[in-house]
Coordinates of C-alpha atoms and ligand atoms in Angstrom, one line a residue:
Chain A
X1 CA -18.7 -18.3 -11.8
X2 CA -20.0 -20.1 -9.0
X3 CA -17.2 -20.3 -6.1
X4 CA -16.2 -24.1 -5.8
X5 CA -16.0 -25.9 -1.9
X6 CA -12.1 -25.2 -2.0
X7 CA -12.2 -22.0 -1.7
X8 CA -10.9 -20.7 1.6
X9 CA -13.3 -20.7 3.9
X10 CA -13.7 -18.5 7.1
X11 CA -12.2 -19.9 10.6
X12 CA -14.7 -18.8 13.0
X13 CA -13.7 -17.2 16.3
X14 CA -15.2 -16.7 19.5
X15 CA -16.4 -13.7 18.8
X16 CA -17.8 -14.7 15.4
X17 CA -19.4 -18.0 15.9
X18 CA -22.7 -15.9 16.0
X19 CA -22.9 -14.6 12.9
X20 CA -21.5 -17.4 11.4
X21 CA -24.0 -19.7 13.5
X22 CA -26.7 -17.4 11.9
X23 CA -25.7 -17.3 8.1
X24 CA -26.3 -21.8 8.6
X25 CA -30.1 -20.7 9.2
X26 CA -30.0 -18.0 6.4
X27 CA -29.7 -15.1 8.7
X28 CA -27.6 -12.4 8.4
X29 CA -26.8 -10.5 12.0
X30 CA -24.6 -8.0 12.8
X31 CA -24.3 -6.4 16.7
X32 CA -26.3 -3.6 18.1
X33 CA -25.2 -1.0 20.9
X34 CA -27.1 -1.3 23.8
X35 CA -26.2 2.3 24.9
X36 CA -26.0 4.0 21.6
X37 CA -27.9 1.5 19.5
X38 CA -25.3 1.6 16.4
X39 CA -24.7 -0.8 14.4
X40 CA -20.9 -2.7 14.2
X41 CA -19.7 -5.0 11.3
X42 CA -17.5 -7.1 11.1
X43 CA -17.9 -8.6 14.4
X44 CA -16.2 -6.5 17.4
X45 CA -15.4 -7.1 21.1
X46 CA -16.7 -3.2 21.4
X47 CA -18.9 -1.0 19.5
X48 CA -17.2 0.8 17.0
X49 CA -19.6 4.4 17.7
X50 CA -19.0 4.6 21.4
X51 CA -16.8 1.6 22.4
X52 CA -19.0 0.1 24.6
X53 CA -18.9 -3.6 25.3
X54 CA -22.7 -4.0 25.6
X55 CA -23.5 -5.4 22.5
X56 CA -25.9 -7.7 21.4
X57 CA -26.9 -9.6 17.8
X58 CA -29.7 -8.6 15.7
X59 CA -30.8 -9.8 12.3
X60 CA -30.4 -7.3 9.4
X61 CA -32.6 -7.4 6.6
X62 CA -30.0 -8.9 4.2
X63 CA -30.8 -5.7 1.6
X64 CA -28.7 -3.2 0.3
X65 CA -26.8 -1.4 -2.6
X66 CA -23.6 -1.8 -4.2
X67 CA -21.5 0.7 -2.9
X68 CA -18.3 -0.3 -5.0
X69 CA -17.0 -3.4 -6.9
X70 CA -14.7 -5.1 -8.9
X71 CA -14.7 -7.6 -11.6
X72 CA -12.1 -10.1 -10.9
X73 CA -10.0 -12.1 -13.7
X74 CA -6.6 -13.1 -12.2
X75 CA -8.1 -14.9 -9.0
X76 CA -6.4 -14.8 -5.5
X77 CA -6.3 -18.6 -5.9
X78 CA -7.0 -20.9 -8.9
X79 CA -10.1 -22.0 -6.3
X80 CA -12.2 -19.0 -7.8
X81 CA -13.2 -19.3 -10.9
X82 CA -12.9 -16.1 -12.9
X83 CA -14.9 -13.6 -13.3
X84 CA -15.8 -12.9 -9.9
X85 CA -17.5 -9.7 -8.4
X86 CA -15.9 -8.8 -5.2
X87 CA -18.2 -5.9 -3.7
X88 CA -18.6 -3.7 -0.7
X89 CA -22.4 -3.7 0.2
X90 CA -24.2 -1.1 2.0
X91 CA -26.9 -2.6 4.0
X92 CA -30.4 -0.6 4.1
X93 CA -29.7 -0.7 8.1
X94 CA -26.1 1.4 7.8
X95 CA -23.3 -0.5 8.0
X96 CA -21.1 -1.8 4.9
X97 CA -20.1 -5.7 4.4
X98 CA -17.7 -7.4 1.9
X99 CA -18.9 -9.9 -0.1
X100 CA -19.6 -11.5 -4.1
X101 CA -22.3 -10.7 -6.3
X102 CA -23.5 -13.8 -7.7
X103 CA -26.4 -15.2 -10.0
X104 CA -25.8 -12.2 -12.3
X105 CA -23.4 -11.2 -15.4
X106 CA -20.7 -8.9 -13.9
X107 CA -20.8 -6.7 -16.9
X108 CA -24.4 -5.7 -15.0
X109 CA -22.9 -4.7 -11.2
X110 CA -22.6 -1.3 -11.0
X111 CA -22.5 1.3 -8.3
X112 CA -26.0 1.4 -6.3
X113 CA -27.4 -1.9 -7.7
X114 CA -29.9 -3.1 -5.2
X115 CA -29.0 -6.5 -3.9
X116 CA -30.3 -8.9 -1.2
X117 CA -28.1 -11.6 0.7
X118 CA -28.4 -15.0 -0.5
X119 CA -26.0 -17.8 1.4
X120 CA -24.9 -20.8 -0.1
X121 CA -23.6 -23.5 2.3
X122 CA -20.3 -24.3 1.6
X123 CA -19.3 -26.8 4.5
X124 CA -21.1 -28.7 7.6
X125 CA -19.6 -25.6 9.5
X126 CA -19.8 -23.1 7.2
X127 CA -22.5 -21.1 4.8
X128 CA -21.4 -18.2 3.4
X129 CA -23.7 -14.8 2.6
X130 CA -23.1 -14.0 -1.3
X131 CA -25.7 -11.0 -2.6
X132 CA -27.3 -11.3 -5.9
X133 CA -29.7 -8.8 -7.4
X134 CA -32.8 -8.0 -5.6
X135 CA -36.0 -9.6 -6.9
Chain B
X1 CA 12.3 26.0 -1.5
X2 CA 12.5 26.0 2.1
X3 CA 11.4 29.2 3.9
X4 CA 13.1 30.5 6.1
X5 CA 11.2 31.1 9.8
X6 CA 9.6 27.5 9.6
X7 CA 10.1 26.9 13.3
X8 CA 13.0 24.6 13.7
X9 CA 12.1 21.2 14.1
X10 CA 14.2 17.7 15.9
X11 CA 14.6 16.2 12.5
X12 CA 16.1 18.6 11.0
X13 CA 18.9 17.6 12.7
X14 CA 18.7 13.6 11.1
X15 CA 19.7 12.9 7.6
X16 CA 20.3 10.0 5.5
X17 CA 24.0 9.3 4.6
X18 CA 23.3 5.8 3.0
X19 CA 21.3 4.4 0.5
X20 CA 21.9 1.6 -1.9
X21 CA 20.3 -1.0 -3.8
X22 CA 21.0 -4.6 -4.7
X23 CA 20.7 -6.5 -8.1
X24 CA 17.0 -6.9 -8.4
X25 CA 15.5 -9.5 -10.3
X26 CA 12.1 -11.5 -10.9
X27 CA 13.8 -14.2 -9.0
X28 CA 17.1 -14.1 -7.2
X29 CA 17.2 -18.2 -7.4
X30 CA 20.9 -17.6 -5.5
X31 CA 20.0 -15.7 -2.7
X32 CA 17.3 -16.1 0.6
X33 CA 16.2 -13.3 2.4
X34 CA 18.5 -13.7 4.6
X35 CA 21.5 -13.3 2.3
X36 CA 20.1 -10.4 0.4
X37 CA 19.4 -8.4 3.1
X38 CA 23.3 -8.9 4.1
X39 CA 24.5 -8.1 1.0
X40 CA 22.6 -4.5 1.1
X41 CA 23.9 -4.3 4.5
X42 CA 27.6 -4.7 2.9
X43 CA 26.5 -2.5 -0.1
X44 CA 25.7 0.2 1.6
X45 CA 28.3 0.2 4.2
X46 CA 30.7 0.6 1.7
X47 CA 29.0 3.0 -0.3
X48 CA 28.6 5.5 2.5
X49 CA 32.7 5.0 3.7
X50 CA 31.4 3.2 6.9
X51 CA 32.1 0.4 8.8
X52 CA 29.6 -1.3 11.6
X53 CA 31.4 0.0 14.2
X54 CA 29.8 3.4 12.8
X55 CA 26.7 1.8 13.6
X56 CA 24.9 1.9 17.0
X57 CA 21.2 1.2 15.9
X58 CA 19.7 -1.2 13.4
X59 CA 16.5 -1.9 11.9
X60 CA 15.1 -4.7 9.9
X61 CA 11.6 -5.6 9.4
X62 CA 11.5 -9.4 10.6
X63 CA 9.9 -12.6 9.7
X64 CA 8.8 -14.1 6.2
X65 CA 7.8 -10.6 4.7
X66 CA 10.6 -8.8 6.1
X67 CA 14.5 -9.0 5.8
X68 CA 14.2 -12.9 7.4
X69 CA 16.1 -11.7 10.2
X70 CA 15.7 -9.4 13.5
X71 CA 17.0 -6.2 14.2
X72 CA 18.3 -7.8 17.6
X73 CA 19.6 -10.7 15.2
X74 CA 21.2 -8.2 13.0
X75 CA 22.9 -6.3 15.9
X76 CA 24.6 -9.8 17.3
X77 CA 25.6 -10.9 14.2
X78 CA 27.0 -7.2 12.8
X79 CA 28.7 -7.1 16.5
X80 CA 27.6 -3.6 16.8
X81 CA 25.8 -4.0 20.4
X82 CA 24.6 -2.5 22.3
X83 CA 22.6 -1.1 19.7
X84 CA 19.3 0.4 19.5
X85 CA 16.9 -1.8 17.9
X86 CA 14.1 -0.8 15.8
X87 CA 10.7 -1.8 16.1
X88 CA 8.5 -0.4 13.3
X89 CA 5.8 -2.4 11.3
X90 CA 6.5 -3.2 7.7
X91 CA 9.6 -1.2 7.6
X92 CA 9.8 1.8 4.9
X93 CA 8.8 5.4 5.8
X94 CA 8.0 3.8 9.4
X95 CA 11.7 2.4 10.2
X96 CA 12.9 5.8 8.7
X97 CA 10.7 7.8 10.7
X98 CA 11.1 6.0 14.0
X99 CA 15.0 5.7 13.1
X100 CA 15.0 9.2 12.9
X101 CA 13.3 9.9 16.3
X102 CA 15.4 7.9 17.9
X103 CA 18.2 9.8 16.6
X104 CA 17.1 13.4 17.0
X105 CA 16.0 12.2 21.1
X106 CA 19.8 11.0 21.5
X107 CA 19.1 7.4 22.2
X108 CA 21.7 6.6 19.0
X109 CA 23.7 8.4 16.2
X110 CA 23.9 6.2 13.4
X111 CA 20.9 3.4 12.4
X112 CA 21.1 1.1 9.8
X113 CA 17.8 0.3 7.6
X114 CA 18.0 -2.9 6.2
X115 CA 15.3 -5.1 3.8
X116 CA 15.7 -7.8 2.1
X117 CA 13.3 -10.6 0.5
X118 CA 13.9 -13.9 -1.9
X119 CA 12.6 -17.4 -2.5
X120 CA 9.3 -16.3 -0.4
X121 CA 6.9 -16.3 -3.3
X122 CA 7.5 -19.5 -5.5
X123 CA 3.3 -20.9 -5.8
X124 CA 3.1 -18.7 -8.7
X125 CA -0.6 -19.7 -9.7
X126 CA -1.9 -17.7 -6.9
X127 CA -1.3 -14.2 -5.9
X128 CA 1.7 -13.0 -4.0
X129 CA 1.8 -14.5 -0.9
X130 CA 2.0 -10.9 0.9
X131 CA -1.1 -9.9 -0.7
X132 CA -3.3 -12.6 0.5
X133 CA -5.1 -11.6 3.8
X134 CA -5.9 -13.9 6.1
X135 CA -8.6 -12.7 7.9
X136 CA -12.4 -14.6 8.3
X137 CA -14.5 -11.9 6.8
X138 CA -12.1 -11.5 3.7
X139 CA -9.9 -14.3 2.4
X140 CA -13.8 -16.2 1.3
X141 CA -14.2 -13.3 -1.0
X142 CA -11.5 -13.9 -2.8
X143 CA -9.9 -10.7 -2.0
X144 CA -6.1 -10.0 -2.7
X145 CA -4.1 -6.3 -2.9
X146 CA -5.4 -5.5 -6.0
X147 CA -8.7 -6.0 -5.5
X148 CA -8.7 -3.6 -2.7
X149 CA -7.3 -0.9 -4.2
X150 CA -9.7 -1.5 -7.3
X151 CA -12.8 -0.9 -4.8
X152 CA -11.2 2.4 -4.1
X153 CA -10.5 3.2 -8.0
X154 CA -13.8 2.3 -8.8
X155 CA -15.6 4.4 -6.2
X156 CA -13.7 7.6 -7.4
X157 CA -14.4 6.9 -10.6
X158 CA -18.0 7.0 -9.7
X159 CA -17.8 10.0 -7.4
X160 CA -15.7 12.0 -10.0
X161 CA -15.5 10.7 -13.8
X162 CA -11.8 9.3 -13.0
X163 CA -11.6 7.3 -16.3
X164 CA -9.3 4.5 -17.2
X165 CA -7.4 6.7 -19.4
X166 CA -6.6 8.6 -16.2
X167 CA -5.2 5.3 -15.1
X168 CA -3.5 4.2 -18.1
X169 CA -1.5 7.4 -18.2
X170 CA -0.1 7.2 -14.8
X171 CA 1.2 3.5 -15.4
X172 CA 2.6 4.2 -18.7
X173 CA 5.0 7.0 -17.6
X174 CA 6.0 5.1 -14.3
X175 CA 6.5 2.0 -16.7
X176 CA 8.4 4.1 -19.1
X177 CA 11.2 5.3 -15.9
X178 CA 11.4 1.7 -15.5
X179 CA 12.2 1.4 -19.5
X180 CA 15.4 3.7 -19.4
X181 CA 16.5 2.5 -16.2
X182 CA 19.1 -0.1 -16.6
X183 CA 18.8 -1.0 -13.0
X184 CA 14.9 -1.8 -13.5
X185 CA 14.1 -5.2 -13.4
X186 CA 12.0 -4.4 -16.6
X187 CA 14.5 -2.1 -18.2
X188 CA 13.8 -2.2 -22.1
X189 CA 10.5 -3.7 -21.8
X190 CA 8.7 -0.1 -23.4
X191 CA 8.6 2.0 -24.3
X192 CA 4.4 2.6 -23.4
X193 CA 2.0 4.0 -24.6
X194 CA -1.8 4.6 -22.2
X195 CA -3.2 2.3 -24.7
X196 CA -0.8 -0.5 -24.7
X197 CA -1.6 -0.8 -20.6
X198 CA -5.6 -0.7 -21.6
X199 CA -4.8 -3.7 -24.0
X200 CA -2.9 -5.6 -21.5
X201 CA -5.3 -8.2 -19.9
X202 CA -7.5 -7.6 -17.0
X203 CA -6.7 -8.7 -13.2
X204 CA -9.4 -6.6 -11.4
X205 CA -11.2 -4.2 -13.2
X206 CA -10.4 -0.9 -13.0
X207 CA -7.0 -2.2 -13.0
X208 CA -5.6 -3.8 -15.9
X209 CA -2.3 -6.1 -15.5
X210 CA -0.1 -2.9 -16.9
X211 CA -1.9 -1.0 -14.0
X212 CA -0.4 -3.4 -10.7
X213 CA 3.0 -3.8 -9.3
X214 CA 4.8 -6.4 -10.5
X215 CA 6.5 -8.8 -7.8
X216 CA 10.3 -9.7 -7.4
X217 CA 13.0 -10.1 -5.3
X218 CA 16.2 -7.7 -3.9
X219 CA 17.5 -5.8 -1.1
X220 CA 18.3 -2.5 0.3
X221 CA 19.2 -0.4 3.0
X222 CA 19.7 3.0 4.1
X223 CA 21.4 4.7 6.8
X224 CA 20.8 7.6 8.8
X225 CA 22.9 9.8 11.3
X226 CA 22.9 13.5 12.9
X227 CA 23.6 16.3 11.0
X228 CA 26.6 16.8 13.0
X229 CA 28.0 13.6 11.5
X230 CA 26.6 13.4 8.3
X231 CA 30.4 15.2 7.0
X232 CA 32.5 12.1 8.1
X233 CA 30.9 9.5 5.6
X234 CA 31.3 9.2 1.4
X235 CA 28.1 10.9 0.0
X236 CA 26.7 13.9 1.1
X237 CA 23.7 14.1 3.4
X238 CA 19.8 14.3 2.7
X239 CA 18.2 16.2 5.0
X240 CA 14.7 15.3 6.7
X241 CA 12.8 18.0 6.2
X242 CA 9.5 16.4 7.6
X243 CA 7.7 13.3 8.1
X244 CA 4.3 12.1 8.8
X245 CA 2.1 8.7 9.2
X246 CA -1.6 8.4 8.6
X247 CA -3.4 4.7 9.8
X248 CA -7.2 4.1 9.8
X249 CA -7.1 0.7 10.7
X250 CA -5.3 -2.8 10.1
X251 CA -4.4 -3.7 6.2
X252 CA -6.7 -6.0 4.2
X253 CA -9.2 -6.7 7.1
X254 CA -12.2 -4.3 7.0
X255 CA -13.9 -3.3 3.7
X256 CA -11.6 -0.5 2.2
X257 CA -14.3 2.5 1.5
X258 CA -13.5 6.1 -0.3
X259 CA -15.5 7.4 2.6
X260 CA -13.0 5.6 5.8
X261 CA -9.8 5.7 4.0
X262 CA -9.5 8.2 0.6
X263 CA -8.2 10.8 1.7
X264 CA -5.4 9.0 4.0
X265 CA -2.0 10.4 3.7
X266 CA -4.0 14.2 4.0
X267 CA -3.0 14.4 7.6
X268 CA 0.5 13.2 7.3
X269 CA 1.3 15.1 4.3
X270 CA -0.2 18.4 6.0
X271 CA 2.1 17.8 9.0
X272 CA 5.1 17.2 6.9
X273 CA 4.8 20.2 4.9
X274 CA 4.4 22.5 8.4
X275 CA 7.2 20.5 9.9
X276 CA 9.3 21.8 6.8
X277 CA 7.5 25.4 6.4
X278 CA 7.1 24.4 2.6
X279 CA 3.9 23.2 0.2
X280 CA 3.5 21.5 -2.8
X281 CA 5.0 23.5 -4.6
X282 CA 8.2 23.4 -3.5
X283 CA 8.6 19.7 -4.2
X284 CA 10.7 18.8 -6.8
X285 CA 10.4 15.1 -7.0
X286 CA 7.2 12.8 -6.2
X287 CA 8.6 9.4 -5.1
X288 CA 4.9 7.9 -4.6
X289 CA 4.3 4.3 -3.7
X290 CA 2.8 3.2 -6.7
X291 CA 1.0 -0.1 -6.1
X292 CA -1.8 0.7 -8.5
X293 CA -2.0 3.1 -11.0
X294 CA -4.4 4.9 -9.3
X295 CA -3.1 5.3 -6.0
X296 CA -1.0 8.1 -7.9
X297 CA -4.2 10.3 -8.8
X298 CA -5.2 9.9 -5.2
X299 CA -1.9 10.7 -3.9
X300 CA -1.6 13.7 -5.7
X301 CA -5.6 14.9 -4.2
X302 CA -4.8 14.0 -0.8
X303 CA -1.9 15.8 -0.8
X304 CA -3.0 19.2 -1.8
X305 CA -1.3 19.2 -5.2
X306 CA -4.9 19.2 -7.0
X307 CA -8.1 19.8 -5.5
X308 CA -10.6 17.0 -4.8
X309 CA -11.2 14.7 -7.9
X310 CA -8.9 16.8 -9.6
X311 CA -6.3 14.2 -9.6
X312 CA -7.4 12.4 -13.2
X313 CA -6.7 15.8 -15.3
X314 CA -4.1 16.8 -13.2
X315 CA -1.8 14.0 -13.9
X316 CA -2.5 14.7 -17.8
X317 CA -0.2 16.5 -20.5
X318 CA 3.0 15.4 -18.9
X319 CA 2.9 17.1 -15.8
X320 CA 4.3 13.8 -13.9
X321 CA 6.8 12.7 -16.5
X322 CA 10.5 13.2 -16.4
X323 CA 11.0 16.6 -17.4
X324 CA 7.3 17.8 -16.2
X325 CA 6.7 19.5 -13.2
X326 CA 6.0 16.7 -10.9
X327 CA 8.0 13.5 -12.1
X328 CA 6.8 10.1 -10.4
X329 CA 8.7 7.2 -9.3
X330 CA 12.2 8.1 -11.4
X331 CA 13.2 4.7 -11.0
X332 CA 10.6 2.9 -12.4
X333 CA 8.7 2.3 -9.3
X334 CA 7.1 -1.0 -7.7
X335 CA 5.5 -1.4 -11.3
X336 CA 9.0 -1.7 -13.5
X337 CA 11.9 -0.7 -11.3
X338 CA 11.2 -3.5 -8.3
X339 CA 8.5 -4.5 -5.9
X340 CA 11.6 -6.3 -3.8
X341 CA 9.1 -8.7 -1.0
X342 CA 6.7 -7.3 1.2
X343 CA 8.6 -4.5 2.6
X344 CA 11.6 -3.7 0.1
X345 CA 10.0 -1.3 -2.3
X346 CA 9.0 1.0 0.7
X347 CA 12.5 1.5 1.6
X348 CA 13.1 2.0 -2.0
X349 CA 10.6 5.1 -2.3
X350 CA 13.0 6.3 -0.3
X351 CA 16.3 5.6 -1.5
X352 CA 15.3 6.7 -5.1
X353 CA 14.8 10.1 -3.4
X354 CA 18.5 9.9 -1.9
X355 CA 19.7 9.1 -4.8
X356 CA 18.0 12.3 -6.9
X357 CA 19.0 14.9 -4.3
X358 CA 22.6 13.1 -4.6
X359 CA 22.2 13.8 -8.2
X360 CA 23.1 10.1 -8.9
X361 CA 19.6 9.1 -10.9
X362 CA 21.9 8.9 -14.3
X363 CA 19.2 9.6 -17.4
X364 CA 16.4 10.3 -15.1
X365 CA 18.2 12.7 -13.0
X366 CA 16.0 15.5 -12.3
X367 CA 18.0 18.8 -12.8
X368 CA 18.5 20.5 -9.8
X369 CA 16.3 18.6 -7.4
X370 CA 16.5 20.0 -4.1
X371 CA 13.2 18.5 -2.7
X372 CA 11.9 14.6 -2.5
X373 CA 8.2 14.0 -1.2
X374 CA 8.5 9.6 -0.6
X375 CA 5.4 8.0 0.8
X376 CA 4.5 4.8 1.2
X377 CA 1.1 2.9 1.4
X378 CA -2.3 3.4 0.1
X379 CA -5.9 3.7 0.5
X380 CA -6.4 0.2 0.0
X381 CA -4.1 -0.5 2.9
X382 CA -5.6 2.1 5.2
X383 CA -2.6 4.0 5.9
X384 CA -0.2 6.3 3.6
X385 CA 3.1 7.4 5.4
X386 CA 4.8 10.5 3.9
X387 CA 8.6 11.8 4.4
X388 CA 10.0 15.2 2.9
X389 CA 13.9 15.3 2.1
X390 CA 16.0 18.0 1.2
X391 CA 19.2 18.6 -0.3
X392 CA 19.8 21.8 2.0
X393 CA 19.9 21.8 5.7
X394 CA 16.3 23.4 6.7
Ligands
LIG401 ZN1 -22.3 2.3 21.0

């Protein structure tokens, strides 16, 4: 259940080099507000509280909860091998990411599971930030 | 019906005077999208009594998920120009809704709503082209339609007990339109039971395969004019009573949350009820987009018909068949009538309305309908348009 290298993988832009920069070192950032201090995922050329251009990366704790889920069995592309768990995370520091639950049975996901971001580097560009089950 | 008092508003003087399907079909190996979508242009047009030169404004959503051609390109090659052009993204309740704007400001009379797709989704082993997103922070996840609007299900489910029966139940009586309709492109394939779509396979749990759209190919178009003119063409006119469009953000980009998106289509639906000084319960006919299953149940909360969470039980005990009080998707819906391309089956919501107030929906006619409630969208999608016709001139 693993997801192989042909998968498609994220074309970085300007704005997202950062984070994707980050996720190669095993980091997981997101940007902070320097006026209102919220938080803003996925990357935006303004924050998403007060619209405010003054925004700078920080590193999240890569923790969180499941917030929902599904178990997929008829894959967007014959890349991902079924099941897959596509989940919406919420991280412990507020703001919500998309992602897979891996290195777990997907009859086990449920709604606020505590997971942690573990990233798995797919290409010399890219590593991408799966979540698997705290430990 | 509609009281009397409701402060008269511009689209009440719009109706639709057009609306007519093409031959749909799993595949229409004959056709592109080009040539469908002329052939629902021809359709119509005689249909309604018209000609183009009744035509001064024409709308067509463009490019590989829309009718293959421009409105401009439509306009030159129908000869109807100068002719207003529509703009609106996706087509459906949008190009209605602008269309009808237009109208009631005076900038044109008479637009044609055209939409047509085929040949665009032939690498069957994936997902449907059109349900693919693109974007960097999704398409790694393996994310597709269905799986958008399964996060949604799922989170209701958890919030309020919504259970797979729930599900089951709407899919099995929009399936079941679909089986009596000999127009369906799965006519005959029932009838269904809720358990039969349980036992079909999974795609994306909550949603079993039974529970999702299917995907084929057609065309279709509509055409609108003033109430004034409405009298010169075949078929008699369906009034807009009210119309209403709710957007939270782009489709299939950012993660699609009960707590952003659920109740989209509340707004829209509240508007369009004012606009036409009615409620709920004045509708005779739900014409929901019906991507999902579930997308039903939420409709039906978001809309006022049920109170929050409500939506599982409320759909129970026939109370959305044919013959209860709030029968879905006549036709068949995007799950057995068509789900015509990227854009097609939101036009359709809304000529399957048409057609019910015309009295023309044959063995799922609903007696006496006087009032259509078509929307389009979902929460998945982050936006649910809504439009209100009437039989009656508000
Ligand atoms: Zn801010």
């Amino acid at each position: 259940m693993t997801s192989s290298p042909q998968i498609p993988l994220p074309a970085p832009t300007r704005l997202s080099q950062p984070f994707w920069d980050a996720c190669q070192r095993g980091q997981l950032l997101v940007q902070r507000c320097s006026d209102c201090d919220g938080l803003t995922f996925i990357p935006q050329p303004a924050c998403k509280h007060c619209l405010s251009p003054r925004l700078e990366w920080t590193e999240v704790s890569g923790k969180g909860t499941v917030y929902s889920y599904t178990v997929v069995w008829r894959p967007q592309t014959p890349a991902f091998p079924v099941p897959y768990v596509v989940a919406i995370v919420d991280l412990d520091e507020g703001c919500q990411m998309m992602t897979n639950v891996v290195d777990c049975d997907p009859a086990d996901v449920h709604v606020g599971m505590r997971v942690a971001a573990h990233f798995r580097r797919m290409s010399d560009e890219i590593t991408l930030p799966y979540f698997r089950p705290e430990r | 019906m509609v009281r009397h008092g409701a402060s008269k508003h511009p689209l009440h003087d719009v109706a639709i005077v057009g609306a007519w399907n093409t031959r749909q079909a799993l595949r229409l190996d004959e056709h592109t999208s080009e040539s469908i979508t002329l052939e629902a242009i021809r359709g119509v047009l005689d249909d309604a009594g018209m000609t183009p030169s009744d035509i001064d404004g024409i709308s067509a959503a463009s490019g590989s998920r829309g009718a293959g051609m421009s409105s401009g390109h439509l306009a030159y090659l129908m000869g109807i120009g100068p002719a207003w052009t529509g703009n609106a993204a996706g087509g459906g309740i949008n190009a209605v809704l602008e269309a009808a704007q237009a109208i009631a400001a005076g900038e044109c009379h008479t637009v044609l709503i055209a939409a047509g797709s085929a040949g665009v989704y032939t690498e069957r082993a994936s997902t449907a082209p059109w349900t693919r997103p693109g974007n960097e922070f999704v398409v790694c996840w393996g994310l597709f339609t269905a799986a958008e609007f399964a996060l949604i299900a799922r989170r209701h489910m958890h919030l309020y007990g919504t259970r797979p029966e729930h599900l089951a139940t709407v899919a099995a009586t929009i399936r079941n339109n679909g089986h009596i309709n000999p127009d369906a492109v799965y006519t005959g394939r029932g009838p269904f039971t809720p358990a039969d779509i349980l036992e079909s396979r999974m795609v994306t749990d909550p949603f079993h395969l039974l529970d999702c759209a299917m995907t084929s190919e057609g065309g279709c178009a509509l055409v609108l004019t003033t109430a004034e003119r409405a009298g010169n063409f075949k078929r008699p006119p369906a009034y807009i009573l009210g119309g209403a469009r709710d957007t939270f953000g782009p489709a299939y980009h950012f993660p699609p949350t009960w707590d952003l998106t659920g109740w989209v289509g509340r707004e829209a639906a509240r508007k369009s009820f004012s606009m036409a000084g009615i409620g709920p319960e004045d509708v005779d006919v739900c014409e929901f987009y019906d991507p999902f299953s579930f997308e039903i149940i939420r409709q039906f909360e978001a809309f006022g018909f049920c109170g929050e969470g409500e939506g599982g039980d409320f759909i129970m005990n026939g109370t959305i068949e044919l013959g209860g009080r709030y029968p879905i998707c006549t036709d068949g819906g995007l799950m057995s009538f068509s789900h015509g391309g990227a854009t097609v089956q939101l036009v359709q919501r809304v000529i399957t309305g048409v057609h019910q107030l015309w009295g023309q929906s044959g063995n799922r006619q609903v007696p006496d309908a006087k009032i259509v409630m078509c929307t389009n969208g979902g929460a998945g999608a982050l936006f649910t348009h809504v439009l209100l016709l009437g039989k009656e001139r508000p």
